[in-house]
Short mmCIF file of C-alpha atoms in Angstrom, two decimals:
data_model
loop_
_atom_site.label_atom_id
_atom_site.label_comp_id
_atom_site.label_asym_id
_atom_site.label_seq_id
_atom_site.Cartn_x
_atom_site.Cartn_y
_atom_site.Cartn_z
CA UNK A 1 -7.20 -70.70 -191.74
CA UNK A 2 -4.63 -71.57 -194.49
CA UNK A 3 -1.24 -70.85 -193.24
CA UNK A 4 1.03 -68.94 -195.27
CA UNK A 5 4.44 -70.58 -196.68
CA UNK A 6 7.34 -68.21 -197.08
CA UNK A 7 9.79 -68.96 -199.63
CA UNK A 8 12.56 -66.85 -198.46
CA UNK A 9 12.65 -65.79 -194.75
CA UNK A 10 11.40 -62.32 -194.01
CA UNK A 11 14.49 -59.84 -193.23
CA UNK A 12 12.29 -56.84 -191.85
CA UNK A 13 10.48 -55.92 -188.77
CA UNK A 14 8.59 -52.60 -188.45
CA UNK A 15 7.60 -51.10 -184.89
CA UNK A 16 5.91 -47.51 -183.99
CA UNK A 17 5.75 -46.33 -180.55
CA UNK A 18 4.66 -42.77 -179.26
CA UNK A 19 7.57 -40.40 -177.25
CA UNK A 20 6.03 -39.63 -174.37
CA UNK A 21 7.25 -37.79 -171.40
CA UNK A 22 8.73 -40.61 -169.43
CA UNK A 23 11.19 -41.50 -172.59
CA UNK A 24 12.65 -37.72 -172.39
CA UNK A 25 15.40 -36.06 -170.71
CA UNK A 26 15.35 -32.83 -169.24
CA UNK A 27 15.40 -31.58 -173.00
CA UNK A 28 12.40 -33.22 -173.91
CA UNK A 29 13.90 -35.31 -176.35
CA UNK A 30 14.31 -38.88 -176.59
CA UNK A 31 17.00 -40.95 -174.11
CA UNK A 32 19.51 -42.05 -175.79
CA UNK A 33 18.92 -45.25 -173.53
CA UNK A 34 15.23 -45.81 -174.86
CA UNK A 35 16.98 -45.02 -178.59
CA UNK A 36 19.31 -48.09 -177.62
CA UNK A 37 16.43 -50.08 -176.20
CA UNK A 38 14.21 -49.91 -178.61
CA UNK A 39 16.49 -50.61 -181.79
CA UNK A 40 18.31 -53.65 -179.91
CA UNK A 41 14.35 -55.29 -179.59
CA UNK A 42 14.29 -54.12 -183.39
CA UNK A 43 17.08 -56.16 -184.03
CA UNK A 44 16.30 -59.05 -181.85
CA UNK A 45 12.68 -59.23 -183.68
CA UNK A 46 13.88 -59.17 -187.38
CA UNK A 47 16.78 -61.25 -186.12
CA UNK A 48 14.74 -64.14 -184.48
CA UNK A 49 12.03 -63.54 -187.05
CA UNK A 50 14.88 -64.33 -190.05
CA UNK A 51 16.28 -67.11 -188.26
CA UNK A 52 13.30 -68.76 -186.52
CA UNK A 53 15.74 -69.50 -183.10
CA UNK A 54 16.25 -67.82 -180.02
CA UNK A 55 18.73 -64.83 -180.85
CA UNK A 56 21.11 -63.02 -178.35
CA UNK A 57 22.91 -59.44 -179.12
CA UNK A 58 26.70 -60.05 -179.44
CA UNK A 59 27.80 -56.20 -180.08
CA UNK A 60 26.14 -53.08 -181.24
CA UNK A 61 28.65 -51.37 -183.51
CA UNK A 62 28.40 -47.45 -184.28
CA UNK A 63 25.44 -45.53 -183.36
CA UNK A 64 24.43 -42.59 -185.22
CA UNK A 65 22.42 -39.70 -182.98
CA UNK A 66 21.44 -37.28 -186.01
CA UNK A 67 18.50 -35.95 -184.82
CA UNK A 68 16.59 -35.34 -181.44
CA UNK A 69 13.61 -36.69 -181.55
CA UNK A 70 10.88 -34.93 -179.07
CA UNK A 71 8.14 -35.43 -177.09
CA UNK A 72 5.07 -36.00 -179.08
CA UNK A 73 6.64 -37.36 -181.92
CA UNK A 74 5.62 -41.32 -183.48
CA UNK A 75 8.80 -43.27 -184.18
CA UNK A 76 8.87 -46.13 -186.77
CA UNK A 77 11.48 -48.69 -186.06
CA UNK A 78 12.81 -50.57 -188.74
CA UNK A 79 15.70 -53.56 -188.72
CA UNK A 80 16.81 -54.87 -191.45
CA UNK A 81 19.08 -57.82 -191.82
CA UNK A 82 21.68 -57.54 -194.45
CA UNK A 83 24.39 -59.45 -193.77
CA UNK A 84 24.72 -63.12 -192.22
CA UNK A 85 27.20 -65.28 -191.09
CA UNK A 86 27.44 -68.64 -189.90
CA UNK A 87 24.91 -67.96 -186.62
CA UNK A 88 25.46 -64.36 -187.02
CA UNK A 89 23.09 -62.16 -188.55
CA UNK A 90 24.08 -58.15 -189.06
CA UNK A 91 21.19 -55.93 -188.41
CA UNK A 92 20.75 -52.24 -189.70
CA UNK A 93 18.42 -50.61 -187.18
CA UNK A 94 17.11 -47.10 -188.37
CA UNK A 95 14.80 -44.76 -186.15
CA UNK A 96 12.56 -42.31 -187.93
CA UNK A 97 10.83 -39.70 -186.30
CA UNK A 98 7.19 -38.40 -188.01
CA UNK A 99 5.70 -35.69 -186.74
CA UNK A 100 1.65 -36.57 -186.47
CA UNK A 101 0.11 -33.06 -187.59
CA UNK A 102 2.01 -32.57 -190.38
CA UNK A 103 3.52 -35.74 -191.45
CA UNK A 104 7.33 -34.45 -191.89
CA UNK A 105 9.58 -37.64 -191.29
CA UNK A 106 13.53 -37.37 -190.65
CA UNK A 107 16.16 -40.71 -190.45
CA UNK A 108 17.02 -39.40 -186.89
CA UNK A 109 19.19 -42.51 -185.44
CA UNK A 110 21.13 -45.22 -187.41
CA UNK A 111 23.14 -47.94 -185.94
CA UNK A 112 23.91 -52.01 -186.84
CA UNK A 113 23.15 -55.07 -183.98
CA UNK A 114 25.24 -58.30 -184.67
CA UNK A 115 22.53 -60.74 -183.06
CA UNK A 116 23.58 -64.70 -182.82
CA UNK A 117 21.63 -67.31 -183.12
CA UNK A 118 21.29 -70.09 -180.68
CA UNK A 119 20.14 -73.61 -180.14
CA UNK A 120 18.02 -75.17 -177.52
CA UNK A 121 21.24 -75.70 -175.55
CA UNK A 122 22.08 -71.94 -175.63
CA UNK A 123 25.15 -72.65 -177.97
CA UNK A 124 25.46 -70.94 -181.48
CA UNK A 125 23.80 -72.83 -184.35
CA UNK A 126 23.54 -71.83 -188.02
CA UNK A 127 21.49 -69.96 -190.10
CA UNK A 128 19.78 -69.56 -193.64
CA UNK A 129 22.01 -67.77 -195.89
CA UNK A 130 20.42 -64.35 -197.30
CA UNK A 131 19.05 -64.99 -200.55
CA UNK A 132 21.17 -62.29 -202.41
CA UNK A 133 24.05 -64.06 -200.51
CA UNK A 134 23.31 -67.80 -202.26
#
């Protein structure tokens, strides 16, 4: 198998998982906990994927709850990093809800994870800097 070389480090991470009735409150829409959970591993992926190093969450700042999203219903993950620091790295985390019979899609939760990277001592060490930030 030749390996493949990236030039520039990747800066997304894609997930889809399936609501099903154990993610749902009483509603039957999504808990806002599983929201959290699931966009925090978002982050942590494209985080430690960008950085290559183990990667902790230092703060999630404002959370967006714009739409429910309901039983039933696939949900595509997405982080994005778009901002870095010296071992920080900002993530945008966006949840988008498709329905599978008819394939309407809504942006139904937004929110940005400030992940930091750390060495094998569990102390903060430095990352690459974005490419649009060179």
């Amino acid at each position: 198998m030749t390996p493949i070389v990236e030039t520039n480090p990747p800066v997304e991470v894609r997930m889809a998982e399936i609501v099903f009735p154990n993610h749902t409150n009483h509603m039957g829409t999504l808990f806002g906990g599983q929201a959290l959970a699931w966009m925090d591993k978002a982050a942590f992926l494209a985080a430690a994927r960008y950085s290559r190093c183990t990667v902790v969450t230092a703060r999630s700042d404002q959370v967006d709850f714009k739409l429910p999203i309901r039983i039933g219903q696939m949900v595509e993950t997405i982080g994005r990093v778009v901002k870095v620091g010296r071992s920080s790295m900002h993530v945008e985390v966006e949840l988008i809800a498709e329905d599978l019979h008819n394939g309407e899609r809504a942006l139904c939760t937004k929110g940005t994870f400030v992940m930091i990277a750390l060495d094998g001592e569990g102390h903060p060490t430095t990352v690459p800097a974005l490419p649009t930030q060179a």
